[in-house]
mmCIF file of C-alpha atoms in Angstrom:
data_model
loop_
_atom_site.group_PDB
_atom_site.id
_atom_site.type_symbol
_atom_site.label_atom_id
_atom_site.label_comp_id
_atom_site.label_asym_id
_atom_site.label_seq_id
_atom_site.Cartn_x
_atom_site.Cartn_y
_atom_site.Cartn_z
ATOM 1 C CA UNK Q 29 10.070 -15.360 -14.173
ATOM 2 C CA UNK Q 30 6.955 -18.334 -14.346
ATOM 3 C CA UNK Q 31 5.656 -19.061 -11.434
ATOM 4 C CA UNK Q 32 4.552 -22.641 -10.245
ATOM 5 C CA UNK Q 33 1.764 -20.568 -7.563
ATOM 6 C CA UNK Q 34 -0.282 -19.561 -10.664
ATOM 7 C CA UNK Q 35 0.112 -22.640 -12.946
ATOM 8 C CA UNK Q 36 1.915 -23.272 -16.123
ATOM 9 C CA UNK Q 37 0.532 -25.605 -19.108
ATOM 10 C CA UNK Q 38 2.607 -28.489 -19.877
ATOM 11 C CA UNK Q 39 4.308 -29.587 -23.143
ATOM 12 C CA UNK Q 40 5.254 -33.091 -24.545
ATOM 13 C CA UNK Q 41 7.878 -33.630 -26.347
ATOM 14 C CA UNK Q 42 9.339 -37.155 -25.810
ATOM 15 C CA UNK Q 43 9.246 -37.978 -29.357
ATOM 16 C CA UNK Q 44 12.259 -35.905 -30.316
ATOM 17 C CA UNK Q 45 15.508 -35.500 -29.993
ATOM 18 C CA UNK Q 46 17.070 -32.965 -27.346
ATOM 19 C CA UNK Q 47 17.988 -30.152 -30.066
ATOM 20 C CA UNK Q 48 14.573 -30.747 -31.549
ATOM 21 C CA UNK Q 49 12.569 -31.291 -28.152
ATOM 22 C CA UNK Q 50 14.211 -26.962 -27.169
ATOM 23 C CA UNK Q 51 14.357 -26.098 -30.629
ATOM 24 C CA UNK Q 52 10.199 -26.557 -29.824
ATOM 25 C CA UNK Q 53 9.926 -25.409 -26.301
ATOM 26 C CA UNK Q 54 11.646 -22.219 -27.192
ATOM 27 C CA UNK Q 55 9.192 -21.561 -30.198
ATOM 28 C CA UNK Q 56 6.266 -21.911 -27.978
ATOM 29 C CA UNK Q 57 7.684 -20.179 -25.290
ATOM 30 C CA UNK Q 58 7.931 -17.233 -27.201
ATOM 31 C CA UNK Q 59 5.115 -17.965 -29.270
ATOM 32 C CA UNK Q 60 2.776 -17.650 -25.657
ATOM 33 C CA UNK Q 61 4.959 -14.660 -24.445
ATOM 34 C CA UNK Q 62 2.461 -11.608 -23.507
ATOM 35 C CA UNK Q 63 3.120 -8.102 -24.525
ATOM 36 C CA UNK Q 64 -0.171 -5.330 -23.443
ATOM 37 C CA UNK Q 65 -1.175 -4.227 -26.744
ATOM 38 C CA UNK Q 66 -3.145 -1.952 -25.343
ATOM 39 C CA UNK Q 67 -2.737 1.396 -22.910
ATOM 40 C CA UNK Q 68 -2.712 -0.394 -18.921
ATOM 41 C CA UNK Q 69 -5.280 0.797 -16.624
ATOM 42 C CA UNK Q 70 -2.933 1.380 -13.577
ATOM 43 C CA UNK Q 71 -6.011 2.087 -10.819
ATOM 44 C CA UNK Q 72 -5.785 3.522 -7.786
ATOM 45 C CA UNK Q 73 -8.557 2.882 -5.298
ATOM 46 C CA UNK Q 74 -8.697 5.908 -3.510
ATOM 47 C CA UNK Q 75 -9.088 9.530 -4.465
ATOM 48 C CA UNK Q 76 -6.066 12.295 -6.057
ATOM 49 C CA UNK Q 77 -3.264 13.707 -3.749
ATOM 50 C CA UNK Q 78 -3.216 10.271 -1.313
ATOM 51 C CA UNK Q 79 -0.452 8.245 -1.492
ATOM 52 C CA UNK Q 80 -2.080 5.246 -3.718
ATOM 53 C CA UNK Q 81 -2.512 8.160 -6.323
ATOM 54 C CA UNK Q 82 1.060 9.442 -5.827
ATOM 55 C CA UNK Q 83 2.217 5.313 -5.828
ATOM 56 C CA UNK Q 84 -0.106 4.904 -9.380
ATOM 57 C CA UNK Q 85 0.896 8.060 -10.829
ATOM 58 C CA UNK Q 86 4.661 7.464 -10.028
ATOM 59 C CA UNK Q 87 4.737 4.161 -11.509
ATOM 60 C CA UNK Q 88 3.269 5.485 -15.054
ATOM 61 C CA UNK Q 89 5.899 8.406 -14.794
ATOM 62 C CA UNK Q 90 8.673 5.304 -14.420
ATOM 63 C CA UNK Q 91 7.370 3.288 -17.437
ATOM 64 C CA UNK Q 92 7.142 5.880 -19.558
ATOM 65 C CA UNK Q 93 10.834 7.578 -19.345
ATOM 66 C CA UNK Q 94 12.263 3.769 -18.350
ATOM 67 C CA UNK Q 95 10.415 3.088 -21.783
ATOM 68 C CA UNK Q 96 9.697 -0.639 -19.434
ATOM 69 C CA UNK Q 97 6.504 -1.357 -21.635
ATOM 70 C CA UNK Q 98 5.106 -0.680 -25.302
ATOM 71 C CA UNK Q 99 1.825 1.091 -24.286
ATOM 72 C CA UNK Q 100 1.852 4.006 -21.570
ATOM 73 C CA UNK Q 101 -0.167 2.869 -18.507
ATOM 74 C CA UNK Q 102 -2.813 5.676 -17.846
ATOM 75 C CA UNK Q 103 -4.715 5.967 -13.840
ATOM 76 C CA UNK Q 104 -7.963 6.041 -13.312
ATOM 77 C CA UNK Q 105 -9.101 7.008 -9.746
ATOM 78 C CA UNK Q 106 -11.782 4.939 -8.250
ATOM 79 C CA UNK Q 107 -12.376 6.085 -4.388
ATOM 80 C CA UNK Q 108 -14.801 5.424 -1.915
ATOM 81 C CA UNK Q 109 -15.316 2.715 0.418
ATOM 82 C CA UNK Q 110 -12.093 2.812 2.501
ATOM 83 C CA UNK Q 111 -10.812 1.609 -1.097
ATOM 84 C CA UNK Q 112 -13.384 -1.262 -1.095
ATOM 85 C CA UNK Q 113 -14.918 0.037 -4.821
ATOM 86 C CA UNK Q 114 -11.881 0.446 -6.229
ATOM 87 C CA UNK Q 115 -10.711 -3.178 -5.344
ATOM 88 C CA UNK Q 116 -14.090 -4.730 -6.478
ATOM 89 C CA UNK Q 117 -14.029 -3.297 -9.504
ATOM 90 C CA UNK Q 118 -10.448 -4.673 -10.565
ATOM 91 C CA UNK Q 119 -11.493 -8.387 -9.226
ATOM 92 C CA UNK Q 120 -14.634 -8.353 -11.129
ATOM 93 C CA UNK Q 121 -12.058 -8.208 -14.533
ATOM 94 C CA UNK Q 122 -11.361 -10.923 -14.591
ATOM 95 C CA UNK Q 123 -8.875 -12.043 -16.912
ATOM 96 C CA UNK Q 124 -8.618 -8.097 -18.532
ATOM 97 C CA UNK Q 125 -4.317 -8.399 -18.714
ATOM 98 C CA UNK Q 126 -4.923 -4.446 -19.093
ATOM 99 C CA UNK Q 127 -5.564 -4.063 -15.932
ATOM 100 C CA UNK Q 128 -3.077 -3.223 -12.123
ATOM 101 C CA UNK Q 129 -4.079 -1.743 -8.961
ATOM 102 C CA UNK Q 130 -1.780 -0.237 -6.752
ATOM 103 C CA UNK Q 131 -2.192 -2.375 -3.126
ATOM 104 C CA UNK Q 132 -2.027 -2.439 0.361
ATOM 105 C CA UNK Q 133 -2.569 -2.748 3.877
ATOM 106 C CA UNK Q 134 -6.396 -0.201 3.825
ATOM 107 C CA UNK Q 135 -7.140 -2.401 0.914
ATOM 108 C CA UNK Q 136 -7.259 -5.458 2.923
ATOM 109 C CA UNK Q 137 -8.641 -4.197 5.662
ATOM 110 C CA UNK Q 138 -11.031 -2.423 3.568
ATOM 111 C CA UNK Q 139 -12.474 -5.315 2.163
ATOM 112 C CA UNK Q 140 -13.013 -7.056 5.591
ATOM 113 C CA UNK Q 141 -14.995 -4.278 6.240
ATOM 114 C CA UNK Q 142 -17.143 -4.057 2.622
ATOM 115 C CA UNK Q 143 -17.988 -7.575 3.378
ATOM 116 C CA UNK Q 144 -20.384 -9.327 1.137
ATOM 117 C CA UNK Q 145 -20.578 -8.624 -2.118
ATOM 118 C CA UNK Q 146 -17.252 -7.130 -1.942
ATOM 119 C CA UNK Q 147 -14.184 -9.024 -3.255
ATOM 120 C CA UNK Q 148 -11.348 -10.905 -0.921
ATOM 121 C CA UNK Q 149 -7.768 -10.774 -1.291
ATOM 122 C CA UNK Q 150 -8.554 -14.377 -2.826
ATOM 123 C CA UNK Q 151 -10.025 -12.742 -5.722
ATOM 124 C CA UNK Q 152 -7.148 -10.991 -6.799
ATOM 125 C CA UNK Q 153 -3.469 -11.484 -8.277
ATOM 126 C CA UNK Q 154 -0.661 -10.462 -6.419
ATOM 127 C CA UNK Q 155 2.099 -8.872 -8.780
ATOM 128 C CA UNK Q 156 4.505 -7.171 -6.574
ATOM 129 C CA UNK Q 157 5.644 -5.871 -3.713
ATOM 130 C CA UNK Q 158 7.451 -2.736 -4.021
ATOM 131 C CA UNK Q 159 8.433 -0.139 -0.788
ATOM 132 C CA UNK Q 160 7.480 0.294 2.429
ATOM 133 C CA UNK Q 161 5.567 2.976 4.014
ATOM 134 C CA UNK Q 162 5.935 3.970 7.638
ATOM 135 C CA UNK Q 163 2.557 5.012 9.652
ATOM 136 C CA UNK Q 164 3.499 8.192 12.087
ATOM 137 C CA UNK Q 165 0.952 10.389 14.094
ATOM 138 C CA UNK Q 166 0.793 14.068 12.526
ATOM 139 C CA UNK Q 167 -0.125 17.342 14.170
ATOM 140 C CA UNK Q 168 -0.210 20.896 13.243
ATOM 141 C CA UNK Q 169 2.801 23.091 13.575
ATOM 142 C CA UNK Q 170 1.722 24.761 16.333
ATOM 143 C CA UNK Q 171 -0.374 22.164 17.871
ATOM 144 C CA UNK Q 172 -0.692 22.057 22.084
ATOM 145 C CA UNK Q 173 1.127 18.782 21.254
ATOM 146 C CA UNK Q 174 4.509 18.284 21.441
ATOM 147 C CA UNK Q 175 4.815 14.141 22.749
ATOM 148 C CA UNK Q 176 2.892 11.181 22.415
ATOM 149 C CA UNK Q 177 2.794 11.766 26.325
ATOM 150 C CA UNK Q 178 1.174 14.707 26.259
ATOM 151 C CA UNK Q 179 -1.513 13.228 23.587
ATOM 152 C CA UNK Q 180 -1.770 10.406 26.034
ATOM 153 C CA UNK Q 181 -2.379 12.987 29.049
ATOM 154 C CA UNK Q 182 -5.400 14.606 27.255
ATOM 155 C CA UNK Q 183 -6.950 11.339 25.898
ATOM 156 C CA UNK Q 184 -7.617 9.989 28.891
ATOM 157 C CA UNK Q 185 -9.152 12.724 30.798
ATOM 158 C CA UNK Q 186 -12.250 11.865 28.769
ATOM 159 C CA UNK Q 187 -13.645 9.510 25.994
ATOM 160 C CA UNK Q 188 -13.147 10.381 22.880
ATOM 161 C CA UNK Q 189 -12.206 13.721 24.169
ATOM 162 C CA UNK Q 190 -10.097 14.183 21.375
ATOM 163 C CA UNK Q 191 -9.738 13.194 17.022
ATOM 164 C CA UNK Q 192 -7.880 11.575 15.274
ATOM 165 C CA UNK Q 193 -8.370 10.921 11.312
ATOM 166 C CA UNK Q 194 -7.124 8.575 8.532
ATOM 167 C CA UNK Q 195 -7.895 7.977 5.547
ATOM 168 C CA UNK Q 196 -8.295 4.228 5.474
ATOM 169 C CA UNK Q 197 -9.609 1.100 7.457
ATOM 170 C CA UNK Q 198 -5.272 0.873 8.251
ATOM 171 C CA UNK Q 199 -5.359 4.141 9.499
ATOM 172 C CA UNK Q 200 -8.424 2.572 12.236
ATOM 173 C CA UNK Q 201 -6.134 -0.032 12.889
ATOM 174 C CA UNK Q 202 -3.648 1.720 13.825
ATOM 175 C CA UNK Q 203 -5.160 3.749 16.471
ATOM 176 C CA UNK Q 204 -6.968 0.898 17.662
ATOM 177 C CA UNK Q 205 -3.346 -0.651 18.188
ATOM 178 C CA UNK Q 206 -2.855 2.812 20.412
ATOM 179 C CA UNK Q 207 -5.914 3.220 22.137
ATOM 180 C CA UNK Q 208 -5.344 -0.598 23.320
ATOM 181 C CA UNK Q 209 -1.383 0.007 24.349
ATOM 182 C CA UNK Q 210 -2.164 3.576 26.232
ATOM 183 C CA UNK Q 211 -5.589 2.600 27.912
ATOM 184 C CA UNK Q 212 -7.508 5.784 25.772
ATOM 185 C CA UNK Q 213 -10.507 6.108 23.509
ATOM 186 C CA UNK Q 214 -10.426 9.057 20.724
ATOM 187 C CA UNK Q 215 -12.701 9.309 17.852
ATOM 188 C CA UNK Q 216 -11.672 8.237 14.369
ATOM 189 C CA UNK Q 217 -13.070 10.339 11.233
ATOM 190 C CA UNK Q 218 -11.952 8.533 8.389
ATOM 191 C CA UNK Q 219 -11.314 10.532 5.208
ATOM 192 C CA UNK Q 220 -11.125 9.211 1.525
ATOM 193 C CA UNK Q 221 -7.278 9.933 0.963
ATOM 194 C CA UNK Q 222 -5.023 11.184 2.712
ATOM 195 C CA UNK Q 223 -4.658 15.058 0.778
ATOM 196 C CA UNK Q 224 -8.553 14.999 2.426
ATOM 197 C CA UNK Q 225 -6.808 14.050 5.413
ATOM 198 C CA UNK Q 226 -4.064 16.764 5.658
ATOM 199 C CA UNK Q 227 -6.537 19.147 4.428
ATOM 200 C CA UNK Q 228 -8.890 18.858 7.053
ATOM 201 C CA UNK Q 229 -6.293 18.771 10.002
ATOM 202 C CA UNK Q 230 -4.344 21.908 8.802
ATOM 203 C CA UNK Q 231 -8.029 23.635 8.467
ATOM 204 C CA UNK Q 232 -8.273 22.804 12.495
ATOM 205 C CA UNK Q 233 -10.864 20.082 12.091
ATOM 206 C CA UNK Q 234 -9.218 17.558 13.748
ATOM 207 C CA UNK Q 235 -6.716 17.512 16.645
ATOM 208 C CA UNK Q 236 -4.271 14.754 14.616
ATOM 209 C CA UNK Q 237 -4.064 12.728 11.387
ATOM 210 C CA UNK Q 238 -2.276 9.177 10.880
ATOM 211 C CA UNK Q 239 -0.518 9.795 7.361
ATOM 212 C CA UNK Q 240 2.425 7.628 5.522
ATOM 213 C CA UNK Q 241 5.325 10.165 4.571
ATOM 214 C CA UNK Q 242 4.174 10.329 1.002
ATOM 215 C CA UNK Q 243 1.005 12.263 2.259
ATOM 216 C CA UNK Q 244 2.549 14.899 4.529
ATOM 217 C CA UNK Q 245 6.589 15.366 3.608
ATOM 218 C CA UNK Q 246 5.782 18.553 1.155
ATOM 219 C CA UNK Q 247 3.936 20.399 4.189
ATOM 220 C CA UNK Q 248 6.668 18.821 7.068
ATOM 221 C CA UNK Q 249 9.027 21.044 4.947
ATOM 222 C CA UNK Q 250 7.102 23.778 4.106
ATOM 223 C CA UNK Q 251 6.721 23.511 8.396
ATOM 224 C CA UNK Q 252 3.046 23.363 8.958
ATOM 225 C CA UNK Q 253 2.719 19.648 10.532
ATOM 226 C CA UNK Q 254 5.247 18.125 12.644
ATOM 227 C CA UNK Q 255 5.111 13.994 13.128
ATOM 228 C CA UNK Q 256 4.690 12.801 17.187
ATOM 229 C CA UNK Q 257 5.603 9.326 16.969
ATOM 230 C CA UNK Q 258 6.234 6.400 14.170
ATOM 231 C CA UNK Q 259 4.744 2.749 14.546
ATOM 232 C CA UNK Q 260 8.038 1.106 13.894
ATOM 233 C CA UNK Q 261 10.501 -1.056 16.067
ATOM 234 C CA UNK Q 262 13.143 1.286 15.495
ATOM 235 C CA UNK Q 263 13.414 5.590 14.617
ATOM 236 C CA UNK Q 264 13.323 5.913 10.697
ATOM 237 C CA UNK Q 265 16.018 7.824 9.147
ATOM 238 C CA UNK Q 266 14.033 10.641 7.289
ATOM 239 C CA UNK Q 267 12.193 11.719 10.986
ATOM 240 C CA UNK Q 268 15.519 11.414 13.464
ATOM 241 C CA UNK Q 269 13.912 13.025 16.228
ATOM 242 C CA UNK Q 270 10.906 11.164 16.242
ATOM 243 C CA UNK Q 271 10.782 8.509 18.186
ATOM 244 C CA UNK Q 272 8.728 5.520 18.289
ATOM 245 C CA UNK Q 273 5.504 4.595 20.289
ATOM 246 C CA UNK Q 274 7.903 1.672 22.074
ATOM 247 C CA UNK Q 275 10.163 4.892 23.501
ATOM 248 C CA UNK Q 276 7.126 6.025 24.629
ATOM 249 C CA UNK Q 277 6.612 2.901 26.480
ATOM 250 C CA UNK Q 278 3.654 2.085 23.780
ATOM 251 C CA UNK Q 279 3.647 -1.154 21.658
ATOM 252 C CA UNK Q 280 2.705 -0.064 18.894
ATOM 253 C CA UNK Q 281 4.189 -1.219 15.176
ATOM 254 C CA UNK Q 282 3.072 -1.581 11.930
ATOM 255 C CA UNK Q 283 4.065 -2.826 8.897
ATOM 256 C CA UNK Q 284 1.989 -0.993 5.646
ATOM 257 C CA UNK Q 285 3.032 -2.196 2.487
ATOM 258 C CA UNK Q 286 2.674 -0.550 -1.070
ATOM 259 C CA UNK Q 287 2.707 -2.818 -4.025
ATOM 260 C CA UNK Q 288 0.835 -3.750 -7.221
ATOM 261 C CA UNK Q 289 -1.922 -6.289 -7.686
ATOM 262 C CA UNK Q 290 -4.389 -7.567 -10.840
ATOM 263 C CA UNK Q 291 -7.448 -9.057 -11.568
ATOM 264 C CA UNK Q 292 -8.088 -12.927 -10.950
ATOM 265 C CA UNK Q 293 -7.253 -15.805 -14.084
ATOM 266 C CA UNK Q 294 -5.261 -14.734 -15.474
ATOM 267 C CA UNK Q 295 -2.318 -16.782 -17.149
ATOM 268 C CA UNK Q 296 1.313 -16.724 -16.276
ATOM 269 C CA UNK Q 297 2.906 -16.054 -18.909
ATOM 270 C CA UNK Q 298 0.536 -12.357 -18.342
ATOM 271 C CA UNK Q 299 1.582 -12.683 -14.442
ATOM 272 C CA UNK Q 300 5.032 -13.176 -15.122
ATOM 273 C CA UNK Q 301 5.279 -10.375 -17.714
ATOM 274 C CA UNK Q 302 3.846 -8.217 -15.289
ATOM 275 C CA UNK Q 303 5.901 -8.852 -11.881
ATOM 276 C CA UNK Q 304 9.198 -8.856 -14.411
ATOM 277 C CA UNK Q 305 8.556 -5.398 -15.127
ATOM 278 C CA UNK Q 306 8.070 -4.369 -11.648
ATOM 279 C CA UNK Q 307 11.488 -5.615 -10.972
ATOM 280 C CA UNK Q 308 13.040 -3.449 -13.576
ATOM 281 C CA UNK Q 309 11.032 -0.651 -12.482
ATOM 282 C CA UNK Q 310 11.768 -1.351 -8.595
ATOM 283 C CA UNK Q 311 15.510 -1.338 -9.856
ATOM 284 C CA UNK Q 312 15.870 2.132 -11.781
ATOM 285 C CA UNK Q 313 17.145 4.713 -10.488
ATOM 286 C CA UNK Q 314 14.423 6.848 -11.074
ATOM 287 C CA UNK Q 315 12.659 4.452 -8.196
ATOM 288 C CA UNK Q 316 15.097 4.757 -5.369
ATOM 289 C CA UNK Q 317 15.615 8.650 -6.071
ATOM 290 C CA UNK Q 318 12.305 10.051 -7.075
ATOM 291 C CA UNK Q 319 9.990 7.283 -5.383
ATOM 292 C CA UNK Q 320 11.819 6.048 -2.625
ATOM 293 C CA UNK Q 321 14.271 9.088 -1.264
ATOM 294 C CA UNK Q 322 11.906 11.828 -2.660
ATOM 295 C CA UNK Q 323 8.640 10.191 -0.660
ATOM 296 C CA UNK Q 324 10.577 8.819 2.468
ATOM 297 C CA UNK Q 325 9.881 5.049 1.566
ATOM 298 C CA UNK Q 326 12.028 2.149 2.280
ATOM 299 C CA UNK Q 327 12.797 -0.795 0.210
ATOM 300 C CA UNK Q 328 10.703 -3.554 0.002
ATOM 301 C CA UNK Q 329 10.983 -6.007 -2.911
ATOM 302 C CA UNK Q 330 9.569 -9.082 -2.890
ATOM 303 C CA UNK Q 331 7.457 -10.966 -5.868
ATOM 304 C CA UNK Q 332 4.417 -12.655 -6.853
ATOM 305 C CA UNK Q 333 4.842 -15.589 -4.524
ATOM 306 C CA UNK Q 334 6.428 -13.897 -1.411
ATOM 307 C CA UNK Q 335 3.371 -11.444 -1.909
ATOM 308 C CA UNK Q 336 0.793 -13.231 -1.319
ATOM 309 C CA UNK Q 337 1.928 -14.514 1.583
ATOM 310 C CA UNK Q 338 2.761 -10.767 3.183
ATOM 311 C CA UNK Q 339 -0.933 -10.363 2.035
ATOM 312 C CA UNK Q 340 -2.677 -13.285 3.341
ATOM 313 C CA UNK Q 341 -0.369 -12.489 7.382
ATOM 314 C CA UNK Q 342 -2.406 -9.459 7.267
ATOM 315 C CA UNK Q 343 -5.459 -10.411 6.743
ATOM 316 C CA UNK Q 344 -5.690 -12.573 9.606
ATOM 317 C CA UNK Q 345 -4.033 -9.089 11.695
ATOM 318 C CA UNK Q 346 -6.718 -7.216 10.164
ATOM 319 C CA UNK Q 347 -9.451 -9.407 11.011
ATOM 320 C CA UNK Q 348 -9.330 -9.812 14.904
ATOM 321 C CA UNK Q 349 -8.291 -6.135 14.627
ATOM 322 C CA UNK Q 350 -11.873 -4.865 13.636
ATOM 323 C CA UNK Q 351 -13.298 -8.033 15.519
ATOM 324 C CA UNK Q 352 -12.916 -6.041 18.132
ATOM 325 C CA UNK Q 353 -13.754 -2.720 16.682
ATOM 326 C CA UNK Q 354 -17.432 -4.433 16.248
ATOM 327 C CA UNK Q 355 -16.668 -3.616 12.761
ATOM 328 C CA UNK Q 356 -17.009 -7.200 10.901
ATOM 329 C CA UNK Q 357 -18.079 -10.170 12.669
#
């Protein structure tokens, strides 16, 4: 499926009879179809172990097992700068038809904070949204905090008395929304990945973390951590006993999309190829069972046009919040 958003070339065939014209168009379309001719880089702009890394590796595995590409996907981690380093690197790979990047709200926020010299969302080609993740506050299983009310009560006793960690600027934005709703101020500690944040939590270096289910589900199943609250309108099926913030009188809701983008200035047939590949992947049993169900995510398919708008809308929200934090001008 070709998207007008990315442009397409017209073909003049008015002088041919209809049948001949259709034949010429078919031949030209076939000749112009993109097919990868070398391994595809699947880049995660984060360290190994976090949600972006898990998503990148799962996509690569399913593309291989389902034979969705004639060439393999090779995962590459480029962490740093709240995902801005890896994302900016991809933005400079203009016209590179063999590179993809897993993308989420943290990437948008990271680029805004990085500022001058970093990429913007307009320096990327949006391919598809593949899932919706959840943001939760998570504590150690033996934590003194049993509910979000316990956290708010202690946080109100002294400014910055409690530490809350995250892997990126999206987590920082969540913290800001929570602080504003609760009327508290906490000390935010940022790590390069969800895996690093979990390690810090288990080591007792921070009081709590913001995390998506893929980042803590293994530790949850091992009864090492427990979620306190979810930043969603309703409770989620996987954690029926975990209340949302609104149940505690706090208006904290955050949409965390997970998708795939590519370098800028790609031909329309390349965009169409990868969008089609991602739709096929999205519809596989392997994706539904080995990613969505396994890591507790919700389905969330959007094609390139829709995903472009979703990201643009999220940038507006991040810009306003980050300005309020004094992190950008």
